[in-house]
Coordinates of C-alpha atoms in Angstrom, one line a residue:
M24 CA 46.6 -31.1 -12.7
A25 CA 44.2 -29.3 -15.0
P26 CA 41.3 -31.3 -16.5
M27 CA 42.4 -33.6 -19.3
T28 CA 40.7 -31.6 -22.0
A29 CA 42.7 -28.5 -21.0
V30 CA 45.9 -30.6 -20.7
G31 CA 45.3 -32.0 -24.2
E32 CA 45.1 -28.5 -25.6
E33 CA 48.3 -27.5 -23.8
M34 CA 50.1 -30.5 -25.2
H35 CA 48.9 -29.7 -28.7
A36 CA 50.1 -26.1 -28.3
L37 CA 53.5 -27.4 -27.3
V38 CA 53.6 -29.6 -30.4
E39 CA 52.7 -26.6 -32.6
R40 CA 55.4 -24.6 -31.0
L41 CA 58.1 -27.2 -31.5
Y42 CA 57.0 -28.2 -35.0
P43 CA 58.9 -25.6 -37.1
L44 CA 62.3 -26.4 -35.5
C45 CA 64.9 -28.3 -37.5
R46 CA 66.0 -31.2 -35.3
S47 CA 68.5 -33.9 -36.0
I48 CA 70.5 -36.3 -33.9
T49 CA 72.8 -33.4 -33.0
G50 CA 72.8 -29.7 -33.3
D51 CA 71.2 -26.4 -32.2
G52 CA 67.7 -27.6 -33.2
V53 CA 67.9 -30.2 -30.4
R54 CA 69.1 -27.6 -27.9
A55 CA 66.3 -25.2 -28.9
T56 CA 63.8 -28.0 -28.5
L57 CA 65.1 -28.8 -25.0
E58 CA 65.1 -25.2 -24.0
I59 CA 61.4 -25.0 -24.8
V60 CA 60.7 -28.3 -23.0
G61 CA 62.6 -26.9 -20.1
E62 CA 59.9 -24.3 -19.6
Y63 CA 57.5 -27.1 -18.7
V64 CA 59.8 -29.3 -16.6
P65 CA 63.4 -28.5 -15.4
L66 CA 66.0 -30.3 -17.4
Q67 CA 69.6 -31.4 -16.8
V68 CA 71.2 -31.0 -20.2
H69 CA 74.2 -33.2 -21.1
E70 CA 76.7 -32.5 -23.9
V71 CA 78.8 -35.4 -25.1
P72 CA 81.7 -34.5 -27.3
T73 CA 82.2 -35.8 -30.9
G74 CA 84.4 -38.9 -30.9
T75 CA 83.3 -40.2 -27.5
Q76 CA 83.1 -44.0 -27.6
V77 CA 79.6 -45.1 -26.5
L78 CA 79.3 -48.9 -26.4
D79 CA 80.0 -50.0 -30.0
W80 CA 79.2 -46.6 -31.4
T81 CA 81.0 -43.2 -31.6
V82 CA 79.4 -39.9 -31.1
P83 CA 79.3 -38.3 -34.6
Q84 CA 80.1 -34.8 -35.7
E85 CA 77.5 -32.2 -35.0
W86 CA 75.3 -31.0 -37.8
N87 CA 73.8 -27.5 -38.1
I88 CA 72.1 -25.8 -41.0
R89 CA 71.3 -22.2 -41.7
D90 CA 69.7 -22.3 -45.2
A91 CA 69.2 -24.6 -48.2
Y92 CA 67.3 -24.3 -51.5
V93 CA 67.0 -25.3 -55.1
A94 CA 66.4 -22.2 -57.3
D95 CA 65.4 -22.1 -61.0
A96 CA 67.0 -19.9 -63.7
A97 CA 64.9 -17.0 -62.6
G98 CA 66.2 -17.3 -59.0
R99 CA 62.8 -18.6 -57.7
R100 CA 63.3 -21.1 -54.9
V101 CA 61.4 -24.2 -56.0
V102 CA 62.5 -26.1 -52.9
D103 CA 63.1 -24.1 -49.8
F104 CA 64.4 -25.2 -46.4
A105 CA 62.9 -22.0 -44.9
A106 CA 59.4 -23.3 -45.8
S107 CA 60.0 -26.7 -44.0
S108 CA 62.9 -28.4 -42.4
L109 CA 61.8 -31.6 -44.2
H110 CA 62.9 -30.2 -47.5
V111 CA 66.6 -31.0 -46.8
L112 CA 68.0 -34.5 -46.4
G113 CA 69.0 -34.7 -42.8
Y114 CA 72.8 -34.3 -42.2
S115 CA 73.3 -33.0 -45.7
V116 CA 76.9 -31.9 -46.3
P117 CA 77.5 -28.3 -47.6
V118 CA 77.1 -27.8 -51.3
S119 CA 77.0 -24.9 -53.7
A120 CA 76.6 -25.8 -57.3
T121 CA 74.7 -25.3 -60.5
L122 CA 73.4 -28.5 -62.0
P123 CA 71.1 -29.6 -64.8
L124 CA 67.8 -31.2 -63.7
S125 CA 68.9 -34.5 -65.1
E126 CA 71.9 -34.6 -62.7
L127 CA 70.0 -33.0 -59.8
R128 CA 67.4 -35.8 -59.9
A129 CA 69.8 -38.2 -58.2
H130 CA 69.7 -36.0 -55.1
L131 CA 65.9 -35.4 -55.0
H132 CA 63.5 -37.6 -52.9
T133 CA 59.8 -37.8 -53.4
L134 CA 56.8 -40.0 -52.6
P135 CA 55.2 -40.9 -55.9
E136 CA 52.3 -42.7 -54.1
H137 CA 51.5 -39.5 -52.3
P138 CA 52.4 -36.8 -54.8
S139 CA 51.5 -33.8 -52.7
W140 CA 53.5 -34.9 -49.6
V141 CA 57.2 -34.3 -48.8
P142 CA 59.1 -37.3 -47.4
Y143 CA 61.5 -37.2 -44.4
R144 CA 64.9 -38.7 -45.3
T145 CA 68.3 -38.6 -43.5
S146 CA 71.9 -39.6 -44.2
Y147 CA 73.4 -39.6 -40.7
Y148 CA 76.5 -41.8 -41.2
Q149 CA 77.1 -41.5 -44.9
P150 CA 78.3 -38.1 -46.3
E151 CA 75.6 -37.0 -48.8
W152 CA 73.4 -34.1 -49.7
G153 CA 69.9 -34.0 -51.0
F154 CA 66.4 -32.4 -51.0
C155 CA 63.0 -33.8 -50.3
L156 CA 60.0 -32.4 -52.2
A157 CA 56.5 -33.3 -53.4
Q158 CA 56.3 -35.4 -56.5
D159 CA 53.9 -32.8 -57.9
T160 CA 56.6 -30.1 -57.5
L161 CA 59.2 -32.3 -59.2
D162 CA 56.9 -33.1 -62.1
A163 CA 56.3 -29.3 -62.7
L164 CA 60.1 -28.5 -63.0
P165 CA 61.2 -27.9 -66.5
D166 CA 64.6 -29.1 -67.8
G167 CA 67.4 -26.7 -67.3
E168 CA 70.0 -25.4 -64.9
Y169 CA 69.3 -25.1 -61.2
E170 CA 71.2 -23.4 -58.4
V171 CA 71.7 -25.8 -55.5
R172 CA 72.7 -24.5 -52.1
V173 CA 73.1 -26.2 -48.7
D174 CA 74.5 -23.9 -46.1
S175 CA 75.4 -26.4 -43.4
T176 CA 78.3 -27.4 -41.2
L177 CA 79.4 -30.8 -40.1
A178 CA 82.1 -30.4 -37.5
D179 CA 83.3 -31.6 -34.1
G180 CA 80.8 -30.6 -31.5
H181 CA 78.5 -32.5 -29.2
L182 CA 75.5 -34.8 -28.9
T183 CA 72.9 -33.2 -26.7
Y184 CA 70.3 -35.0 -24.5
A185 CA 68.5 -34.1 -21.3
E186 CA 67.0 -35.7 -18.2
H187 CA 64.3 -34.8 -15.8
V188 CA 64.0 -36.7 -12.5
V189 CA 60.9 -36.9 -10.3
P190 CA 62.2 -38.1 -6.9
G191 CA 60.4 -41.1 -5.4
Q192 CA 60.2 -42.8 -2.0
V193 CA 62.9 -45.2 -3.2
T194 CA 65.9 -44.9 -5.5
D195 CA 64.7 -47.7 -7.8
E196 CA 63.9 -46.1 -11.1
V197 CA 61.4 -46.1 -13.9
I198 CA 62.7 -44.6 -17.1
V199 CA 60.5 -42.8 -19.6
S200 CA 62.2 -42.2 -23.0
C201 CA 61.2 -40.2 -26.1
H202 CA 63.0 -38.9 -29.2
V203 CA 64.1 -35.3 -29.8
C204 CA 65.8 -35.9 -33.2
H205 CA 62.9 -35.8 -35.7
P206 CA 62.3 -32.4 -37.5
S207 CA 58.8 -31.2 -38.5
L208 CA 56.9 -34.5 -37.6
A209 CA 54.1 -34.0 -35.1
N210 CA 53.2 -37.5 -34.2
D211 CA 56.6 -38.9 -34.6
N212 CA 57.7 -37.7 -32.2
L213 CA 56.6 -34.3 -30.9
A214 CA 53.5 -35.8 -29.4
G215 CA 55.7 -38.2 -27.4
I216 CA 57.8 -35.2 -26.1
A217 CA 54.6 -33.4 -25.1
V218 CA 53.1 -36.5 -23.3
A219 CA 56.4 -37.1 -21.5
A220 CA 56.7 -33.5 -20.3
F221 CA 53.1 -33.4 -19.0
L222 CA 53.4 -36.9 -17.4
A223 CA 56.5 -35.7 -15.5
R224 CA 54.5 -32.7 -14.3
A225 CA 51.6 -35.0 -13.2
L226 CA 53.9 -37.3 -11.3
A227 CA 55.5 -34.4 -9.5
E228 CA 52.2 -33.4 -8.0
R229 CA 52.4 -36.4 -5.7
T230 CA 55.4 -38.3 -4.2
P231 CA 55.6 -41.5 -6.3
Y232 CA 57.0 -44.7 -4.9
Y233 CA 59.6 -45.1 -7.7
T234 CA 61.9 -42.4 -8.9
Y235 CA 61.0 -41.5 -12.4
R236 CA 63.7 -40.5 -14.9
F237 CA 62.6 -38.9 -18.1
I238 CA 65.1 -39.1 -21.0
F239 CA 64.8 -36.7 -23.9
A240 CA 67.4 -37.9 -26.4
P241 CA 68.0 -38.4 -30.1
G242 CA 66.9 -41.8 -31.4
T243 CA 69.3 -44.8 -31.3
I244 CA 72.6 -43.0 -30.7
G245 CA 71.0 -41.0 -27.8
A246 CA 69.8 -44.1 -26.0
I247 CA 73.1 -45.8 -26.6
T248 CA 74.9 -42.8 -25.2
W249 CA 72.7 -42.7 -22.1
L250 CA 73.2 -46.5 -21.5
A251 CA 77.0 -46.1 -22.0
R252 CA 77.1 -43.2 -19.5
N253 CA 74.9 -45.0 -16.9
A254 CA 76.1 -48.6 -17.2
E255 CA 77.3 -48.7 -13.6
R256 CA 74.0 -47.7 -12.2
I257 CA 71.7 -49.5 -14.6
D258 CA 70.7 -52.0 -11.9
R259 CA 68.5 -49.2 -10.4
V260 CA 66.3 -49.3 -13.5
K261 CA 63.4 -51.6 -12.6
H262 CA 60.9 -50.6 -15.3
G263 CA 60.7 -48.4 -18.4
L264 CA 58.5 -47.1 -21.1
V265 CA 59.3 -45.6 -24.5
L266 CA 56.8 -43.0 -25.8
A267 CA 56.3 -42.6 -29.5
C268 CA 53.6 -41.8 -32.0
A269 CA 51.4 -40.6 -29.1
G270 CA 48.9 -38.3 -30.7
D271 CA 47.4 -39.9 -33.8
P272 CA 43.7 -41.0 -34.0
G273 CA 44.5 -44.8 -33.9
Q274 CA 44.0 -47.2 -31.0
L275 CA 46.7 -47.6 -28.4
T276 CA 49.4 -50.1 -29.0
Y277 CA 51.7 -51.5 -26.4
K278 CA 54.8 -53.3 -27.5
Q279 CA 56.1 -55.7 -24.8
S280 CA 59.7 -55.8 -23.6
R281 CA 62.1 -58.5 -24.9
R282 CA 61.3 -60.5 -21.7
G283 CA 57.6 -60.4 -22.5
D284 CA 56.7 -61.0 -18.8
A285 CA 58.4 -57.9 -17.2
E286 CA 56.3 -56.2 -14.6
I287 CA 55.7 -53.2 -16.9
D288 CA 54.3 -55.6 -19.6
R289 CA 51.8 -57.1 -17.1
V290 CA 50.8 -53.6 -15.8
M291 CA 50.2 -52.2 -19.3
R292 CA 48.2 -55.3 -20.3
H293 CA 46.1 -55.0 -17.1
V294 CA 45.5 -51.3 -17.4
L295 CA 44.5 -51.4 -21.1
D296 CA 42.3 -54.5 -20.6
A297 CA 40.6 -53.0 -17.5
S298 CA 40.0 -49.7 -19.2
E299 CA 38.1 -51.4 -22.1
R300 CA 39.9 -49.0 -24.5
P301 CA 40.4 -50.4 -28.0
H302 CA 44.1 -51.5 -28.0
R303 CA 46.6 -54.0 -29.2
I304 CA 49.4 -55.8 -27.4
T305 CA 52.3 -56.8 -29.7
E306 CA 55.3 -59.0 -29.1
F307 CA 58.8 -57.5 -28.9
T308 CA 60.8 -57.2 -32.1
P309 CA 64.4 -55.9 -32.3
Y310 CA 63.3 -53.1 -34.6
G311 CA 61.4 -50.0 -33.8
Y312 CA 62.3 -47.3 -31.2
D313 CA 64.7 -47.2 -28.3
E314 CA 63.2 -50.2 -26.5
R315 CA 65.5 -52.2 -28.6
Q316 CA 68.5 -50.5 -27.0
F317 CA 67.2 -50.8 -23.4
C318 CA 66.2 -54.4 -24.1
S319 CA 69.4 -55.5 -25.7
P320 CA 70.6 -58.7 -24.1
G321 CA 73.5 -57.2 -22.2
F322 CA 71.1 -54.8 -20.4
D323 CA 67.8 -56.8 -20.7
L324 CA 65.8 -54.0 -19.0
G325 CA 62.0 -54.3 -18.6
V326 CA 61.2 -51.6 -21.0
G327 CA 58.2 -51.6 -23.3
S328 CA 56.9 -49.1 -25.8
L329 CA 53.6 -47.3 -25.9
S330 CA 52.2 -45.7 -29.0
R331 CA 48.9 -45.2 -30.8
T332 CA 49.5 -46.4 -34.4
P333 CA 53.0 -47.9 -34.4
Y334 CA 55.8 -46.5 -36.6
A335 CA 55.3 -47.0 -40.3
G336 CA 51.8 -48.1 -39.6
Y337 CA 50.1 -45.0 -41.0
P338 CA 50.5 -43.4 -44.4
E339 CA 51.5 -40.0 -42.9
Y340 CA 54.5 -41.6 -41.2
H341 CA 57.8 -39.7 -42.0
T342 CA 56.1 -37.3 -44.3
S343 CA 54.9 -33.7 -44.3
A344 CA 51.3 -35.0 -43.7
D345 CA 52.4 -35.8 -40.1
N346 CA 51.7 -32.2 -39.1
P347 CA 49.9 -30.7 -36.1
D348 CA 46.5 -31.2 -37.7
F349 CA 47.2 -35.0 -37.7
V350 CA 47.5 -35.2 -33.9
S351 CA 44.7 -34.2 -31.6
P352 CA 44.5 -33.0 -28.0
E353 CA 42.1 -35.8 -27.3
A354 CA 44.4 -38.5 -28.4
M355 CA 47.4 -37.1 -26.5
A356 CA 45.2 -36.7 -23.4
D357 CA 44.2 -40.3 -23.7
T358 CA 47.8 -41.5 -24.1
L359 CA 48.7 -39.4 -21.0
A360 CA 45.8 -40.9 -19.0
V361 CA 46.9 -44.4 -19.7
C362 CA 50.5 -43.6 -18.6
R363 CA 49.2 -42.1 -15.4
E364 CA 47.0 -45.1 -14.7
A365 CA 49.8 -47.5 -15.4
F366 CA 52.3 -45.8 -13.2
A367 CA 49.8 -45.4 -10.4
L368 CA 49.3 -49.1 -10.5
L369 CA 53.0 -49.8 -10.8
D370 CA 53.7 -47.6 -7.7
R371 CA 51.2 -49.6 -5.6
N372 CA 52.1 -53.0 -6.8
R373 CA 53.7 -54.4 -3.6
R374 CA 54.3 -57.9 -2.3
Y375 CA 53.1 -58.5 1.3
V376 CA 53.6 -61.1 3.9
N377 CA 50.7 -62.3 6.0
L378 CA 51.6 -61.8 9.7
S379 CA 48.7 -64.1 10.8
P380 CA 49.0 -66.9 8.3
Y381 CA 47.7 -69.7 10.5
G382 CA 44.0 -69.7 9.8
E383 CA 41.9 -66.7 8.9
P384 CA 42.5 -63.8 11.3
Q385 CA 39.4 -62.3 12.9
L386 CA 38.7 -59.2 10.8
G387 CA 35.6 -58.1 12.8
R388 CA 37.3 -57.4 16.1
R389 CA 39.8 -55.3 14.2
G390 CA 37.1 -53.2 12.8
L391 CA 37.8 -54.2 9.2
Y392 CA 34.3 -55.4 8.5
D393 CA 32.8 -52.3 10.2
S394 CA 34.9 -50.1 7.8
L395 CA 33.0 -51.6 4.9
G396 CA 29.5 -50.6 6.3
G397 CA 27.4 -48.7 3.8
R398 CA 29.7 -49.4 0.8
S399 CA 28.0 -50.6 -2.3
D400 CA 30.9 -52.9 -3.0
A401 CA 31.2 -54.2 0.6
K402 CA 31.1 -57.9 -0.5
Q403 CA 33.8 -57.2 -3.2
A404 CA 35.9 -55.4 -0.7
Q405 CA 35.6 -58.2 1.8
M406 CA 36.6 -60.7 -0.8
A407 CA 39.6 -58.5 -1.7
M408 CA 40.8 -58.7 2.0
L409 CA 40.5 -62.4 2.0
W410 CA 42.4 -62.8 -1.3
V411 CA 45.2 -60.4 -0.1
L412 CA 45.5 -62.4 3.1
S413 CA 45.5 -65.7 1.1
L414 CA 48.2 -64.7 -1.4
S415 CA 50.4 -62.5 0.9
D416 CA 53.3 -65.0 1.0
G417 CA 56.0 -62.6 -0.2
E418 CA 55.8 -64.1 -3.6
H419 CA 52.6 -62.7 -5.0
S420 CA 52.1 -59.0 -5.9
L421 CA 48.8 -57.1 -5.6
L422 CA 48.6 -57.4 -9.4
D423 CA 48.8 -61.2 -9.0
V424 CA 46.0 -61.0 -6.5
A425 CA 43.8 -58.8 -8.8
E426 CA 44.4 -61.1 -11.8
R427 CA 43.8 -64.3 -9.9
S428 CA 40.7 -63.1 -8.1
G429 CA 39.2 -61.2 -11.0
L430 CA 38.8 -58.1 -8.7
P431 CA 39.7 -54.6 -9.7
F432 CA 43.3 -53.6 -8.8
D433 CA 42.1 -50.5 -6.9
T434 CA 39.8 -52.6 -4.7
V435 CA 42.7 -55.0 -4.0
A436 CA 45.1 -52.1 -3.2
V437 CA 42.6 -50.5 -0.8
A438 CA 42.1 -53.8 1.0
A439 CA 45.9 -54.2 1.3
G440 CA 46.1 -50.8 2.8
A441 CA 43.5 -51.6 5.4
L442 CA 45.1 -54.9 6.3
H443 CA 48.5 -53.2 6.6
G444 CA 47.1 -50.5 8.8
A445 CA 45.6 -53.3 11.0
G446 CA 49.0 -54.9 11.4
L447 CA 48.0 -58.1 9.6
I448 CA 50.4 -57.8 6.6
K449 CA 53.8 -56.2 6.0
A450 CA 55.6 -55.2 2.9

């Protein structure tokens, strides 16, 4: 894979390319987004018909929009969907009317605390129409009549999501999930899409131990649909990670699974602590992104969530200020690097059984001490071998060994490889 600086620039370019598209939980904007992502990693696209029962939900009608605006008496568009997809309330039903400003105000959404920003608002499951605009723009509108037009369709169609699979040595799976439903919002969640795509490419450069399944789906209803369609094979999912808000300048934040002690939780804590990056570990809450669907008690999957500043934790969240300038190549590259480090650890985190458990085996005559000659960390490597032998009882993983011994995981994993090669332990 290219140097991380170059990869960061590539991810940022992908964010800029996706940014203008109008996405929602259904519709052609999702398909256009997946078509572009498919240029980076091959995707299997799924279309689920309107009305399909998915767990306790039903796949909604598909929403598409061609144009929308509010025009003044002179015909000047004072709010224009063509300028930004944020200007329209998501899932707005069609409307064509002329209204006085006093009546139109009930359908206008602003952010008075940030008067130059446009908010992001939706009405997925309640028929409504509306526009989002800057408070400064609203304040400048004179009383009078305004032409209102929303050229949209809400009709039977499909919910669209996609998967990309990186085959592993085993069929046990790690799922990586991100949203494809947000419109022109760079951090939430185009940065997550970019990191996921480039993480998939990085994993494909080697043969990972686990099979990695990347899910590009609309929020909530998409994850619910995927779970409903994969319920019979859900036992294959051993670990998972939801990627969101992956490109802002804040420190990394890992939200633990509902279990709190799932292997992915321990791996992420270890990687973040060992890296000495500024970071936060937070407890699970049943609100947030799709970890709450994967961790729902019926499934109870070991799925955590990685972000930088969490949702709603930065002023730009769900506003026009969450634009490509808000996310940086460096931040996305850092998020990607942590994911790669975590999955590299996860792939090597085995449990072994000591085949010579009665007393300490003679390492010297097997050439294991000689293999350390000249290494600056020879003493540490020797201790790692002894610790692996001591805890290889089929119950302790290499991460257990690293944490108990205080040794770096890489040192422990190398020691385990040497011992395995000498026939002293088996997986």
